[in-house]
Structure formats: C-alpha cells, structure tokens
Tab-separated table of C-alpha atoms and ligand atoms in Angstrom:
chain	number	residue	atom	x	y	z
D	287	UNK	CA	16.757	30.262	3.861
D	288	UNK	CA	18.762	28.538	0.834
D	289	UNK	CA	18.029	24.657	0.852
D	290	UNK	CA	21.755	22.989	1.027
D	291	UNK	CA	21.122	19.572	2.194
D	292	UNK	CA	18.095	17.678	2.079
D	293	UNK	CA	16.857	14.134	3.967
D	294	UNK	CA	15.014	11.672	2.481
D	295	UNK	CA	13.209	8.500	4.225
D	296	UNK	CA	10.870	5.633	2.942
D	297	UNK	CA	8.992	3.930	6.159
D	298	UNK	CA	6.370	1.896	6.240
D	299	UNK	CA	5.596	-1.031	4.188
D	300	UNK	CA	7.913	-1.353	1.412
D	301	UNK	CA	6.373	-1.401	-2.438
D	302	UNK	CA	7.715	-1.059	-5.992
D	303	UNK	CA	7.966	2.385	-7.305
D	304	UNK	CA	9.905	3.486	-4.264
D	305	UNK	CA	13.126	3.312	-5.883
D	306	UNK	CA	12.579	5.498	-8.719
D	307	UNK	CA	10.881	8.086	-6.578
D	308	UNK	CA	14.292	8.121	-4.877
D	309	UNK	CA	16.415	8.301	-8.060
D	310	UNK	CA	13.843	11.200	-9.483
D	311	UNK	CA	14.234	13.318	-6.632
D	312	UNK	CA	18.174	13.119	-5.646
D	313	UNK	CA	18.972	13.925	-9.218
D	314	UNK	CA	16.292	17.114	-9.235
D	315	UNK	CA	17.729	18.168	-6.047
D	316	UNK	CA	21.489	17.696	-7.659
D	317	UNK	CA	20.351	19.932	-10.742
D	318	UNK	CA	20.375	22.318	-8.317
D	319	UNK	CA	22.759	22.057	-6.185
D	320	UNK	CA	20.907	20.323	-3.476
D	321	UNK	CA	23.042	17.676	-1.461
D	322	UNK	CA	21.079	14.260	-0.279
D	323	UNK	CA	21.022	12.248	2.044
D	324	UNK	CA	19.054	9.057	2.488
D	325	UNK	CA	17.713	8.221	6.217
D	326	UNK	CA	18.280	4.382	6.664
D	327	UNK	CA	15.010	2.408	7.735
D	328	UNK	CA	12.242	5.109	7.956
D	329	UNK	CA	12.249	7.288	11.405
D	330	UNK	CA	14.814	4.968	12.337
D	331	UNK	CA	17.442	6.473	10.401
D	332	UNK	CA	15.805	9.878	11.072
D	333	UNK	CA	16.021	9.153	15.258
D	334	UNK	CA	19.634	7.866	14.972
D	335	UNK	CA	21.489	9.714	12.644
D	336	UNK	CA	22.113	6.419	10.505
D	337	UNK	CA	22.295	7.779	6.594
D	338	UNK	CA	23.856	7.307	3.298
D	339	UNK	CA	24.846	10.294	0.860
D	340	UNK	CA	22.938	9.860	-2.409
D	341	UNK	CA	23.833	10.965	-5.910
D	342	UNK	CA	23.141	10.469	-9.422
D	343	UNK	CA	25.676	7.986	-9.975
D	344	UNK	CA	24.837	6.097	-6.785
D	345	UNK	CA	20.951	6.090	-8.036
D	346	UNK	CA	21.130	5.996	-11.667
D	347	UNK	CA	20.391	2.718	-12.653
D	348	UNK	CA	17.654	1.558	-9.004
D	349	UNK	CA	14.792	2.589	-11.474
D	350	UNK	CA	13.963	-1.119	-11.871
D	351	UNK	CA	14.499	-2.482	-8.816
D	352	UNK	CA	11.926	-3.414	-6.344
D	353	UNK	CA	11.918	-2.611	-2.739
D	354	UNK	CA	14.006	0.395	-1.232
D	355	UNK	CA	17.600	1.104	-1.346
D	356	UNK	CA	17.174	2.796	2.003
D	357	UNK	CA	15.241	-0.121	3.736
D	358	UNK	CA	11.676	0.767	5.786
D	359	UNK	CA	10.657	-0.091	9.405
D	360	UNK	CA	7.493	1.220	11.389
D	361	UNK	CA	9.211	2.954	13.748
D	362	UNK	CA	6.851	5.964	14.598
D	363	UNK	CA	8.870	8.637	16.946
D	364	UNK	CA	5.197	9.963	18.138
D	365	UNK	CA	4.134	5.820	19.385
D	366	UNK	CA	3.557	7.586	23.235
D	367	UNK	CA	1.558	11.052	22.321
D	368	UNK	CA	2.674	12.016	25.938
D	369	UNK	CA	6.535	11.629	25.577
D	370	UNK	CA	7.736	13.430	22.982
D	371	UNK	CA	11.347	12.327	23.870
D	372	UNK	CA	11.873	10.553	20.302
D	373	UNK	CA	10.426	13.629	18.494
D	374	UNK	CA	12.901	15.702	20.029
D	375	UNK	CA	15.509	13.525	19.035
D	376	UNK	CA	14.503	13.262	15.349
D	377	UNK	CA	14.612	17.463	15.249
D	378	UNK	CA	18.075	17.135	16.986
D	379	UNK	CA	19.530	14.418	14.390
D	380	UNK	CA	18.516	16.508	11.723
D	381	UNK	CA	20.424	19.749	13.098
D	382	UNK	CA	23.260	17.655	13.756
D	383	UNK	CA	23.433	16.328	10.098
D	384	UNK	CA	22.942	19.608	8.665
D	385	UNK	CA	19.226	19.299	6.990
D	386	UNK	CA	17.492	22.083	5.768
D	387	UNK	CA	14.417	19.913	5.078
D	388	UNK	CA	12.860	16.621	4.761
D	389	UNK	CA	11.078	14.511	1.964
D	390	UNK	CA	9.411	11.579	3.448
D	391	UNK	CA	8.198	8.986	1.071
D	392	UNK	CA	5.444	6.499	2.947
D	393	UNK	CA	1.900	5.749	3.796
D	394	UNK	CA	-0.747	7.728	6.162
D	395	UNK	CA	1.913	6.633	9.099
D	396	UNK	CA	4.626	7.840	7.317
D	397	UNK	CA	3.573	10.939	6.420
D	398	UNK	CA	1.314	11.571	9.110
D	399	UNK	CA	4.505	11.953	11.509
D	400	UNK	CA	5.986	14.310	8.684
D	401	UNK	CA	2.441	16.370	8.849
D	402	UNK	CA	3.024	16.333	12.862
D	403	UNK	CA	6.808	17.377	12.443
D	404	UNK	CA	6.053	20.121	10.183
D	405	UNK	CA	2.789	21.329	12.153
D	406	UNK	CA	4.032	21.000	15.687
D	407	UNK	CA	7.896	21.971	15.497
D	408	UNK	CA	7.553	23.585	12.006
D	409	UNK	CA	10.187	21.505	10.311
D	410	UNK	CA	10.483	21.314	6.525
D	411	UNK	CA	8.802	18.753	4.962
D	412	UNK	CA	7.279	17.373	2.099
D	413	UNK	CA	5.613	13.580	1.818
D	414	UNK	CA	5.164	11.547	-1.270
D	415	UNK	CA	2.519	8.807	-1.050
D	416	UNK	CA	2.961	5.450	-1.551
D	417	UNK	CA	1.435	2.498	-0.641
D	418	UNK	CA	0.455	-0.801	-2.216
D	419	UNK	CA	-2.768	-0.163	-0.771
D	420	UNK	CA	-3.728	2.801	-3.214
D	421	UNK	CA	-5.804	3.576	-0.009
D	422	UNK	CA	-4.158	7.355	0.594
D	423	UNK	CA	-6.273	10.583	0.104
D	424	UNK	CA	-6.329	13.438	-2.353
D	425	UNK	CA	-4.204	11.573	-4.822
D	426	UNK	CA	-6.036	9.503	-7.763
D	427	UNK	CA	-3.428	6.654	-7.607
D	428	UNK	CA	-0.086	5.570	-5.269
D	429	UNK	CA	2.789	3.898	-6.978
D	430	UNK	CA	3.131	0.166	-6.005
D	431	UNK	CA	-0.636	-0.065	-6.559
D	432	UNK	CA	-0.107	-1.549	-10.065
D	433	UNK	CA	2.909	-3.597	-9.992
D	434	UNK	CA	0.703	-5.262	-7.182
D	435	UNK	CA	-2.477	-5.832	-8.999
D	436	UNK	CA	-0.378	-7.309	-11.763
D	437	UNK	CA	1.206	-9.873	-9.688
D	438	UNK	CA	-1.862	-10.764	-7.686
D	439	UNK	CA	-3.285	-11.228	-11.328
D	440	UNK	CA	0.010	-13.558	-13.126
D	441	UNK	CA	-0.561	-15.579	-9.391
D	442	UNK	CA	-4.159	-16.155	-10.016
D	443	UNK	CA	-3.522	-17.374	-13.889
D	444	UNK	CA	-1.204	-20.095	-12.152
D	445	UNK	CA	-3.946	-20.704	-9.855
D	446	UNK	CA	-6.442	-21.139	-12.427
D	447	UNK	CA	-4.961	-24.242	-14.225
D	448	UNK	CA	-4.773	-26.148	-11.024
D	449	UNK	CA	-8.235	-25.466	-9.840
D	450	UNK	CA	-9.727	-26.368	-13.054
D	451	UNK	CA	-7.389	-29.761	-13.267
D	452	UNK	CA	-8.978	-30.481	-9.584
D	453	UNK	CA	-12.214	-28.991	-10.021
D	454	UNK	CA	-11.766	-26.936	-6.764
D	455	UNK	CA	-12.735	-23.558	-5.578
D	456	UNK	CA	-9.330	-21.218	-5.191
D	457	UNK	CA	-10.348	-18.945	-2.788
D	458	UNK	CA	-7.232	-15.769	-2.955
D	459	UNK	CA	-6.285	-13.593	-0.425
D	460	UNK	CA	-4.891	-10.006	-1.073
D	461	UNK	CA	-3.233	-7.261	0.768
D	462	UNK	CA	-4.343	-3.615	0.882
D	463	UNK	CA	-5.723	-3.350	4.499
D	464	UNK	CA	-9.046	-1.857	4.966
D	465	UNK	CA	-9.483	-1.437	1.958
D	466	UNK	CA	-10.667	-3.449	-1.455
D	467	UNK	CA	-8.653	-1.612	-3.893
D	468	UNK	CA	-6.075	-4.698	-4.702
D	469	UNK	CA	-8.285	-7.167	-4.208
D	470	UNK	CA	-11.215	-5.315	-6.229
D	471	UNK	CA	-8.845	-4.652	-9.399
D	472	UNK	CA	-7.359	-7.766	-9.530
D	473	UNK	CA	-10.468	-9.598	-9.011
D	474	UNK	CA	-11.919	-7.861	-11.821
D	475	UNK	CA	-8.860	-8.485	-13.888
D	476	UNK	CA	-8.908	-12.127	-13.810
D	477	UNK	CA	-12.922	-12.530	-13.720
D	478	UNK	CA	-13.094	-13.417	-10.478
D	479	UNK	CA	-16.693	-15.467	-10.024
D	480	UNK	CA	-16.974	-13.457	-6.593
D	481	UNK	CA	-14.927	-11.011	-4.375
D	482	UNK	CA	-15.137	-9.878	-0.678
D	483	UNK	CA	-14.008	-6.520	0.024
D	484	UNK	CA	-13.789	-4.562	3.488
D	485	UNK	CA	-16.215	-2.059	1.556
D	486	UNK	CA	-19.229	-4.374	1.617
D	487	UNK	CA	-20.356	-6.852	4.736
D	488	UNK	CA	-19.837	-10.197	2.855
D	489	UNK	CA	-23.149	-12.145	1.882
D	490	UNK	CA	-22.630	-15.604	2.132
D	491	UNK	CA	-25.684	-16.881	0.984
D	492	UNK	CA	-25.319	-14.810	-2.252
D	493	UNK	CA	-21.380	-16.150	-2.629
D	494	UNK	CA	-22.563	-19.683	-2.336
D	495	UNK	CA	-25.620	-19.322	-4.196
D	496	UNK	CA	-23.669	-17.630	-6.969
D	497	UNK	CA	-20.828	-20.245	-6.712
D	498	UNK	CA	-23.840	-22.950	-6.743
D	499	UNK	CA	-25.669	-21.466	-9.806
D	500	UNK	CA	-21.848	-21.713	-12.232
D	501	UNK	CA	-21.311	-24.942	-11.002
D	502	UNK	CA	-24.983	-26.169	-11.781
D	503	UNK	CA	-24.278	-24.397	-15.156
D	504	UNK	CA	-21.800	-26.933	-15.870
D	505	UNK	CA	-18.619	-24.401	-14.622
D	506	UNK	CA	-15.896	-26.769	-13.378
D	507	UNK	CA	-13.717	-24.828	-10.777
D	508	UNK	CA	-14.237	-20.902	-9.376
D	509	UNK	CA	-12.087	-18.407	-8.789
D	510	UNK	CA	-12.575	-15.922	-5.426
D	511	UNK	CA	-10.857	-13.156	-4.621
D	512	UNK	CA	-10.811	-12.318	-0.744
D	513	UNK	CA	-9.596	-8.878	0.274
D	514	UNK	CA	-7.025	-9.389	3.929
D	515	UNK	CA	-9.859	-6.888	5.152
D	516	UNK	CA	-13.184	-8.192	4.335
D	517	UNK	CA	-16.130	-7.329	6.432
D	518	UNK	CA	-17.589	-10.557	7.945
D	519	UNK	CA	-21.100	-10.402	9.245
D	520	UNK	CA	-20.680	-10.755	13.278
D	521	UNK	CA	-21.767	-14.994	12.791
D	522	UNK	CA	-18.512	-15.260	10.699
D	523	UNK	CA	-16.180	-13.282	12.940
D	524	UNK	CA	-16.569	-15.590	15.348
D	525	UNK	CA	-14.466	-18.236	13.167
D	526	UNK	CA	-11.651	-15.384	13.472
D	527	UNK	CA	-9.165	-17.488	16.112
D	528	UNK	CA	-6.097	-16.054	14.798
D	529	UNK	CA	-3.677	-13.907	17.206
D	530	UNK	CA	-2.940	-10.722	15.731
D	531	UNK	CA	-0.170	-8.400	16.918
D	532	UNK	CA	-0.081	-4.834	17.191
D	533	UNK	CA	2.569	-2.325	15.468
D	534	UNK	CA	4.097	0.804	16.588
D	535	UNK	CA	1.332	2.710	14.591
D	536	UNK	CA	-1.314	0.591	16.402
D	537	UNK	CA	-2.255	-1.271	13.136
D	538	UNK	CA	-3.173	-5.060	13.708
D	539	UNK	CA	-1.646	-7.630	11.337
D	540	UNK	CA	-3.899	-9.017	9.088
D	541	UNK	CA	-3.855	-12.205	6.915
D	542	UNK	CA	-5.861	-15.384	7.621
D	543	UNK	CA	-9.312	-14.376	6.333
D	544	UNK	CA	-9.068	-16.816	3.264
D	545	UNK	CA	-8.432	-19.551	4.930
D	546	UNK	CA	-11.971	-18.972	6.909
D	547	UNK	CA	-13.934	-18.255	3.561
D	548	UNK	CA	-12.394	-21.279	1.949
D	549	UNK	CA	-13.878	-23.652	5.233
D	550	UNK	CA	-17.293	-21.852	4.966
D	551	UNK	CA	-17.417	-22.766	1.081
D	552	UNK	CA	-16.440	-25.849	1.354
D	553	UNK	CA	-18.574	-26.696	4.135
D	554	UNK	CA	-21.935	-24.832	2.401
D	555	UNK	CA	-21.158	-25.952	-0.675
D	556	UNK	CA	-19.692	-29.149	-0.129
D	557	UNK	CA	-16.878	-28.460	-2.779
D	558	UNK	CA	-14.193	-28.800	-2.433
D	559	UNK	CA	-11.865	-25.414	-1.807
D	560	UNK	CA	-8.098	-24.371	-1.204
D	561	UNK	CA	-7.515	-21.003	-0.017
D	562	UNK	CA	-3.712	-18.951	-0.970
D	563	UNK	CA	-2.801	-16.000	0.772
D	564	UNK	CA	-0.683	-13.725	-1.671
D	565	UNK	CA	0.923	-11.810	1.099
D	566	UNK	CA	4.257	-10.072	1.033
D	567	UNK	CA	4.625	-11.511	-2.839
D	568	UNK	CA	2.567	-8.421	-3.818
D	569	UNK	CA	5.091	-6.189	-2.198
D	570	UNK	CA	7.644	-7.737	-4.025
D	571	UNK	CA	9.539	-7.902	-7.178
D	572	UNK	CA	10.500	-5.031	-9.997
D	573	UNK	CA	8.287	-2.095	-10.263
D	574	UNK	CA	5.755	-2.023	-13.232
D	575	UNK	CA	6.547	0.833	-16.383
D	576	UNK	CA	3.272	2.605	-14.898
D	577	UNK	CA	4.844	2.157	-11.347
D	578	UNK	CA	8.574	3.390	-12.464
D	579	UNK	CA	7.212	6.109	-13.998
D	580	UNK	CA	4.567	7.688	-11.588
D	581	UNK	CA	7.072	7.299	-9.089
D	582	UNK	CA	9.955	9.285	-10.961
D	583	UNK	CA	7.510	11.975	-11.985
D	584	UNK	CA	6.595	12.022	-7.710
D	585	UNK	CA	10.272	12.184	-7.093
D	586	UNK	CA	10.931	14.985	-9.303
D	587	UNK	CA	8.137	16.749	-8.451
D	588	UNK	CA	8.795	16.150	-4.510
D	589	UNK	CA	11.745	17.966	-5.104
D	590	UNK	CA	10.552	20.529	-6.676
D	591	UNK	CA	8.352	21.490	-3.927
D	592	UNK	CA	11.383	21.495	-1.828
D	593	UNK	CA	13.055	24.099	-3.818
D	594	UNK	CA	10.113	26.121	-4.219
D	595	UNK	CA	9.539	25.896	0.156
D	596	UNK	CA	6.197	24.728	-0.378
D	597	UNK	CA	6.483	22.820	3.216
D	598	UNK	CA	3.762	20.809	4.653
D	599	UNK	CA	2.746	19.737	1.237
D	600	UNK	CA	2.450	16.094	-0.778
D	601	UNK	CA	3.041	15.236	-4.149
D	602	UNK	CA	-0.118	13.475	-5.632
D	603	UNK	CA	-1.380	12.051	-8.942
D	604	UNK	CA	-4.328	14.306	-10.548
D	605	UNK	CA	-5.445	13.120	-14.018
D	606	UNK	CA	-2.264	13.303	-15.840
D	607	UNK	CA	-0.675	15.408	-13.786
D	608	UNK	CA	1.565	15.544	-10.561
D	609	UNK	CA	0.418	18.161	-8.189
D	610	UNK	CA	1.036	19.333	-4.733
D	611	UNK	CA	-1.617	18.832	-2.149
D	612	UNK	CA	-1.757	19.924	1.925
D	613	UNK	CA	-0.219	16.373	3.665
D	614	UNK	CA	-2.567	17.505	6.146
D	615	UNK	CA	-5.551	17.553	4.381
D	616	UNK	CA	-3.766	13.854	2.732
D	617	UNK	CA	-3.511	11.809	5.946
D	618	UNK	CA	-6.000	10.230	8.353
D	619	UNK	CA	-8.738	9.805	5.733
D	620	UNK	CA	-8.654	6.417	4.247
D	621	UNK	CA	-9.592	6.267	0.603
D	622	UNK	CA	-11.762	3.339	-0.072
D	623	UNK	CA	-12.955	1.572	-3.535
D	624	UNK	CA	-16.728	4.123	-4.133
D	625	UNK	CA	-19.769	2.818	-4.605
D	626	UNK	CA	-19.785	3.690	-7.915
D	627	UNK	CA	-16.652	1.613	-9.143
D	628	UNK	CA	-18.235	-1.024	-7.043
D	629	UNK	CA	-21.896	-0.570	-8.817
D	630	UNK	CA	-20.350	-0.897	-12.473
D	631	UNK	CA	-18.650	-4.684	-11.597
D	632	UNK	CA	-21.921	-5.436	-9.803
D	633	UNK	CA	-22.889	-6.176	-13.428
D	634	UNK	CA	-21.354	-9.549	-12.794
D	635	UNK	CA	-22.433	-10.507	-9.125
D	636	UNK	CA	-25.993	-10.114	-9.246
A	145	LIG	O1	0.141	-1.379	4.007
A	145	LIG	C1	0.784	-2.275	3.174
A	145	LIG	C2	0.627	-3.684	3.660
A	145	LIG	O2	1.270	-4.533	2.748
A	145	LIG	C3	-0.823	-4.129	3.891
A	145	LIG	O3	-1.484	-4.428	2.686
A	145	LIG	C4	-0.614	-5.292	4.820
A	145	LIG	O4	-1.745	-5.535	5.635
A	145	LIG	C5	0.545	-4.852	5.655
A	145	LIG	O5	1.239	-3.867	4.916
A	145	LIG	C6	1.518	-5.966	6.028
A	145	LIG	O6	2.486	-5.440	6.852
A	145	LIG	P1	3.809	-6.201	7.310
A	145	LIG	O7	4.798	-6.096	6.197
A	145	LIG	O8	4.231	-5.453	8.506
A	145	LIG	O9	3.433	-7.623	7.561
C-alpha cells in the first residue's frame, strides 16, 4: 500500500533534539510526497484525534528550539492491560484521520506502546528514541543526552564559585532515572570529587573518607554529583520520607535524594553542605549542535524507514551512522552506564 499520510507523536518526557527530529522527518516525508500530521501531546493526540498539519515551511526554522512543537504527556492507551478500550480508540482515530502509518518519537514508554500497536493490531510504525536519560537500548546515544550533560555541567561551574567562597560541600542532583548516565558524564566533566550512581550501592564511608582526605589536603570546598537514582544501602533508605506519586506508565517520581546525601555529609563530616537538585532545567533550553544534528539525521532517517515499510523498526545511532533496529528488541531493556566506563573514572575515586 502507497504511504499518503503519515502521524507523528513525541510523548514522554520532553528533551532538546526533539524538534529537529520533527523538522528532519516532515520535510523527508514531503520530498516525497508524504503528507504529515503532528499528534498533539503524545497518545493523547493519537486517542483524540487532536493534530496539526506539518510542512516545511511550518518546521523550517524549530531546529533550535528546545522542547516540542507538538507538546508530550504520559498518557499510555495500554495503562489497564485488561481493557483495551483506549487501544481501540487510538486504531480508530487513526482510520478516521486517514494515516497510513505512524512515527512515534519517545522513550521505552513511548515506543513500547508503538512496539505493542504494531505487534498486536499490526499498525505501521516506526519509533525514534529519545530521552535525556541516554538509558534506551540498541542505540549508542539518544538526542537530549548532550544538551543535558552540558547544562548540568555550565550549572555546576556556577556552583563551584559559591562553594569555594563558603567553603561548603555542593552536593548536585541529576535526572536520568535508573540510570547514571547524566549524572556519570557530567560528573566527570566538571571533576566531580565523588559521584553516586544507581549503577553502584553508594559507600558512604568511602565518600566521606574521600571527601575527608581533600579537605585534610588543604582542598577548600567539594563538588558531588548525585544521580536522582542512586542506590542507597538499606540503612540510608530509611532517611527516604518523601511521597512519591505514580504515572500512567507506573514510573515513580523521583527527586529528593540530594537533599539526604547532603544531611549524611554534613552530619559525618561535620562540614558544612548544600544540596541543588537540577531537575526539569536539564530538560530545558535550545538543543546542543551534537543534539540538533543527531536528531535531524533520526528524523530523516525515521522517514525513510517509513517509505521503505520497514514497520516495527527504530532509528538508532551506530558509530557514525543512523541505522534501523527491531523497536522490539529496543524497549524494556534499560541501558545502564558498564562497568567498564565506570572502571576507567575509578582512576579518580579510589
Ligand atoms: O525520563 C526523563 C526524566 O526527565 C527523568 O530523568 C526524570 O526522572 C523524569 O523524566 C521526570 O519526569 P516528570 O517531567 O514527569 O517530572
């Protein structure tokens, strides 16, 4: 069957890079003839029939902006496994607005309901992966990744003059979920003097002792970078109070851990610590030149597996090159920082 009209969603949490994934797609599609139209707010849009028609000249010039034109929620049409009420209406919205097919730009939520779409009721898709997070599988990298490392990293700078001036431990909490790749890059960036990542149980005895040992050594202020995932040991979990809801994808919210490192410094240590949680600053802003550009090369590509029917399949990063992978094979497998990456850094936290 000829491809006439094509949807497009972003859902999830938004990140920079989205924008020019859009923009590299609708004008591939419009090379060849290929009409667009963008789903508003993730499966949203998709369950309602709420979209916008998208064109060159409507997406030309969104390569440097931040965010997505097309807005994101977590609305996930397959929240009750048993009704599949939602699903139904998602296939039925599509038929009414005339889609051959379906690009879906998100995270393992995002594009594990495409996967499902395509597997159970055979619909046309194709996923792109994005996530802050960089924590997707079977691609080497996810746009958003970098313009987010870079602004935990310009944060931390600012940080850094006031902790010396005080002669205070800055404790910094990232994003990226379960797991360390934001806080691990960043922290490595800026020469963090110790980082916690969901990867490794944190040691508190070697943080402090290693905190202890630069500070006998005449070091006036420290710099730690806490991932919004760490693994506390089961003593330190208890100190973990905070309420934390529960989205449609059954994700809890995270965001707090900082604050509970910062009070067990400070209390060890007796020295005194602030703690800053980043939080939806790294999703923010104007995507990187690395970001802009990995994410018009997905967009292109994504579209090019749409007009070559290669359904069921997700654009990914491999090397230099942009490749298409099974979105099967892509979600439910979270891709954490290896032991080896980890090993090389250890250099500096022995
Ligand atoms: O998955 C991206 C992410 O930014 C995570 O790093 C973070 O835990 C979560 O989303 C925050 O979600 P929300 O925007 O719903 O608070």
């Amino acid at each position: 069957m000829d491809i006439k009209r094509v949807g497009m969603l972003t859902g999830g949490g938004d990140c920079p890079g989205l924008n020019p994934v859009i923009r590299g797609a609708v004008q591939t599609l419009h090379n060849q003839g290929v009409e667009v139209y963008g789903l508003m707010e993730g499966w949203r849009g998709a369950l309602e029939g709420d979209y916008t028609v998208l064109t060159p000249e409507n997406t030309s010039h969104i390569v440097s902006l931040g965010g997505t034109i097309l807005g994101s929620s977590r609305t996930n049409p397959f929240k009750h496994e048993e009704d599949e009420g939602p699903v139904d209406q998602v296939i039925e919205t599509m038929s009414n607005l005339g889609l051959d097919a379906l690009i879906a730009i998100g995270g393992d939520d995002t594009l594990g309901v495409a996967n499902k779409l395509h597997q159970r009721r055979g619909f046309k898709t194709v996923g792109v992966p994005k996530t802050i997070d960089n924590d997707l599988s079977c691609t080497d990298v996810t746009f958003g990744f970098d313009t987010s490392v870079n602004t935990v990293v310009e944060s931390v700078e600012k940080l850094r003059t006031t902790a010396e001036s005080h002669r205070r431990v800055m404790v910094v909490e990232t994003m990226g979920r379960h797991a360390g790749w934001i806080a691990y890059y960043s922290g490595v960036a800026v020469g963090a003097d110790y980082i916690l990542i969901p990867e490794r149980e944190a040691d508190f005895d070697h943080l402090c002792k290693t905190l202890q040992e630069k500070r006998d050594n005449g070091q006036k202020y420290a710099i730690v970078v806490v991932s919004e995932g760490a693994k506390l040991s089961s003593t330190e979990s208890a100190y973990i109070t905070k309420h934390h809801e529960v989205d449609d994808f059954g994700h809890i919210a995270l965001g707090g851990l900082g604050d509970i490192v910062a009070e067990i410094i400070e209390k060890r240590l007796d020295w005194e610590t602030r703690s800053v949680i980043l939080g939806h600053l790294q999703r923010g802003g104007s995507p990187s030149a690395f970001d802009r550009i990995l994410g018009t090369r997905m967009g292109i590509h994504a579209a090019r597996l749409v007009l070559d029917g290669q359904w069921g399949k997700m654009v990914a990063a491999k090397g230099n090159e942009i490749v298409g992978v099974s979105m099967a094979e892509a979600v439910g497998t979270m891709r954490t920082v290896s032991d080896n990456i980890i090993n090389e850094i250890g250099e500096f936290y022995q």
